Amino acid sequence: MFKKDISPGSKSKVKSSVQRAIRTQITTTYPLLAPYIDEIIPKKEQLDAMKIPDRVTLYLIGPTPLFFQHMTDAILPHLKLVHRFPTCFPSIRIDRGAIRFVLSGATLMAPGITSTGGRLPSGDKDEEGLYGESQKGSVGEGEREGGGWYGGRELEEGEPVAVCAEGKEEACAVGVLSMGTKEVKEKGKGPVVEEGHYLGDGLWKLSTE
Amino acid sequence: MADTAESPAEPQSRHVTYCGVCSLPPEYCEFGGTVKKCQEWLQRNHDDMYERLWSADALAAATSSLSVDARKRAEKDAHKKALKAEAAEAKHAQTISASKVYIKRIERNKRKYVTSVTGLEAFGLENKKVAKEFGKKFATGSSVSKVPSGGEEIVVQGDVSEEIEEFLLEKYDVIPEDNYELVEHKVKKGASAT
């Protein structure tokens, strides 16, 4: 979606009523984010909207990008926000070999997830709140707090996900599933996340000051 | 209400360090194409992280999971990317050395002057922002206007050409000193008169 570099557009202030609507939209889409919503979007803070090409709106507070939305599609978190609250988003994991393709903007294909390095929500309650390598504790700061129901539930088509990578702590992309996770497991091929926001793309590099 | 207001004070969010060279989280630097520079930067600024990410066993662990074939392909790809990044950088360096910033003093009305600055875009600066800064710094009017020949210039009220050079040198060290050019520009009588 953001393969090309984006030049920052003009910011406009968001009406407080719209801001409230966005808040509720975020909390319903990402229930795990609800406890932190006041930290992300403080009630008194003025939310800004920036129009960027392809009818995408980026919401930010001051210089911090928070969410972006294509027309009226699902509201997706900016990767910087995912990095700040890693456990609050449903996530899948890709294997090492797939990282470089994702980081150059390719569509995420099923084999990258179904292989040994990848991970899908298993429907297993034990894997709740799994993000990246965090649960194994082999890399990084070990287990993180605030586990939820994400790892423990099959994700449906059209749901937003954060894409983590094997051996990495941080998420490398966000996007919308174009195939439910159950189907991915059964089929094992085809595109899974099309057109997302990945590290180093135009949206990532967009200067928001 | 007081509780909710206080809870954000203690940071709930994690603070993630981003690479100063390629802006990605350091663990993804290897995919960025400017690996060497990123490594140097990380070693200088975050030594502990450098140790963790680029030590020999960390690298071995990372590559061992891939098949030989895939590794080869990845290597080739990385090499290509690095070359591309290098080429882009060389090009950038060239444009920097080739382009100049012109600071023009334009006589407006006998002893009154305006100063126009052009050529900042080539160095990746934004005219609009720099204009605002000039205005703040020199406490004068400062605006961006279009030049008939295409492009933009910053017009600052008053003769501040030397101060501008100093200010720019100090603030934006991407521009080498030799690339400044002070120009005296006289407008013929009648042309500027309103």
XYZ file of N, CA and C in Angstrom, chain A residues 36 38-39 80 83-86 96-97 99-100 103-104 141 144 165-172 199-200 204 207 209, chain B residues 1 4 8 10-14 16 18 23-25 27-28 30-31 52 62-63 65-66 70 73-74 77 81 126 129:
174
model
N -5.138 0.616 27.826
C -4.107 1.610 27.561
C -4.612 2.771 26.717
N -6.205 5.314 27.262
C -5.967 6.661 27.782
C -4.533 7.089 27.607
N -3.651 6.116 27.512
C -2.252 6.486 27.291
C -2.004 6.786 25.813
N 4.841 1.691 14.753
C 5.474 2.228 15.960
C 4.594 1.992 17.175
N 4.903 -1.600 18.183
C 6.125 -1.808 18.954
C 5.969 -1.350 20.389
N 5.117 -0.350 20.576
C 4.932 0.136 21.942
C 4.038 -0.802 22.752
N 3.031 -1.347 22.099
C 2.121 -2.247 22.804
C 2.050 -3.589 22.086
N 3.110 -4.332 22.147
C 3.185 -5.535 21.311
C 2.166 -6.603 21.652
N 12.147 -17.002 9.015
C 13.234 -16.088 8.694
C 13.360 -15.809 7.203
N 13.137 -16.858 6.431
C 13.317 -16.704 4.993
C 12.356 -15.709 4.377
N 11.236 -12.925 5.760
C 11.333 -11.545 6.233
C 11.725 -10.584 5.122
N 12.731 -10.998 4.363
C 13.234 -10.035 3.389
C 12.211 -9.729 2.303
N 9.698 -7.316 3.898
C 10.264 -5.979 4.059
C 10.472 -5.270 2.729
N 10.318 -5.993 1.619
C 10.361 -5.258 0.365
C 8.960 -5.152 -0.221
N 13.420 -9.490 26.359
C 13.190 -9.293 27.777
C 12.356 -10.397 28.394
N 6.263 -11.160 28.461
C 5.693 -9.844 28.690
C 4.370 -9.980 29.412
N 8.282 -11.840 13.315
C 9.220 -12.635 12.548
C 10.018 -13.528 13.463
N 10.433 -14.646 12.905
C 11.209 -15.630 13.647
C 12.527 -15.010 14.105
N 12.808 -15.133 15.373
C 14.076 -14.635 15.891
C 14.110 -13.148 16.147
N 12.994 -12.461 15.905
C 12.962 -11.017 16.105
C 11.966 -10.685 17.204
N 12.236 -9.585 17.869
C 11.318 -9.183 18.920
C 10.179 -8.348 18.383
N 10.515 -7.487 17.442
C 9.527 -6.516 17.013
C 8.726 -7.045 15.832
N 7.547 -6.496 15.678
C 6.719 -6.856 14.534
C 7.309 -6.218 13.288
N 7.121 -6.858 12.139
C 7.686 -6.288 10.934
C 6.625 -5.787 9.968
N 7.860 -2.477 7.784
C 9.002 -1.665 8.216
C 9.729 -1.096 6.997
N 9.973 0.176 7.025
C 10.755 0.784 5.959
C 9.938 1.209 4.753
N 6.158 4.269 7.026
C 7.126 4.203 8.121
C 8.075 5.396 8.061
N 7.651 11.556 7.547
C 7.989 12.406 8.686
C 6.724 13.100 9.144
N 6.457 15.400 11.744
C 6.654 16.537 12.649
C 5.926 17.773 12.159
N -11.677 9.411 38.490
C -11.083 10.171 37.393
C -9.600 10.389 37.630
N -7.373 7.385 36.685
C -7.083 7.186 35.269
C -6.099 8.242 34.755
N -1.380 6.805 33.357
C -0.498 6.887 32.201
C 0.877 7.451 32.550
N 3.002 6.450 34.665
C 3.998 5.382 34.620
C 3.892 4.718 33.253
N 4.974 4.628 32.566
C 4.912 4.203 31.176
C 4.427 2.778 31.009
N 3.304 2.658 30.304
C 2.775 1.340 30.007
C 3.418 0.817 28.733
N 3.759 1.745 27.877
C 4.271 1.338 26.574
C 5.760 1.055 26.669
N 6.230 0.257 25.732
C 7.662 -0.009 25.689
C 8.305 1.063 24.850
N 11.003 1.644 22.146
C 11.801 0.871 21.212
C 12.869 1.772 20.605
N 15.271 2.815 17.719
C 15.355 2.646 16.280
C 16.735 3.039 15.788
N 16.542 3.750 10.316
C 15.273 3.997 11.027
C 14.485 2.736 11.400
N 14.969 1.569 11.038
C 14.279 0.349 11.441
C 14.726 -0.037 12.843
N 13.988 -0.931 13.507
C 14.527 -1.472 14.747
C 15.842 -2.189 14.424
N 17.290 -4.823 14.977
C 17.344 -6.229 14.576
C 16.971 -6.417 13.109
N 16.357 -5.412 12.497
C 16.009 -5.535 11.096
C 17.008 -4.834 10.176
N 19.747 -5.708 9.118
C 20.356 -6.587 8.119
C 19.570 -6.628 6.818
N 18.320 -6.178 6.852
C 17.528 -6.195 5.637
C 17.484 -4.830 4.974
N 24.442 -8.141 21.432
C 23.412 -9.153 21.382
C 23.071 -9.538 19.942
N 21.008 -17.478 13.863
C 20.012 -16.912 12.958
C 20.035 -17.589 11.601
N 21.215 -17.920 11.109
C 21.287 -18.459 9.758
C 21.135 -19.966 9.715
N 18.912 -21.895 10.699
C 17.581 -22.432 10.451
C 17.231 -22.464 8.969
N 18.017 -21.798 8.150
C 17.704 -21.759 6.728
C 18.462 -22.843 5.979
N 18.550 -21.445 0.329
C 17.853 -20.218 0.698
C 18.827 -19.175 1.207
N 20.566 -17.541 -1.636
C 19.702 -16.577 -2.320
C 19.578 -15.291 -1.505
N 19.415 -15.490 -0.209
C 19.278 -14.323 0.659
C 20.527 -13.466 0.597
N 20.650 -11.539 -2.584
C 19.681 -10.460 -2.522
C 20.216 -9.301 -1.681
N 21.010 -5.459 -2.766
C 20.406 -4.351 -2.062
C 21.465 -3.371 -1.587
N 13.234 21.451 3.918
C 11.942 21.912 3.442
C 11.854 23.407 3.565
N 9.526 24.950 6.269
C 9.978 24.877 7.657
C 11.131 25.816 7.918
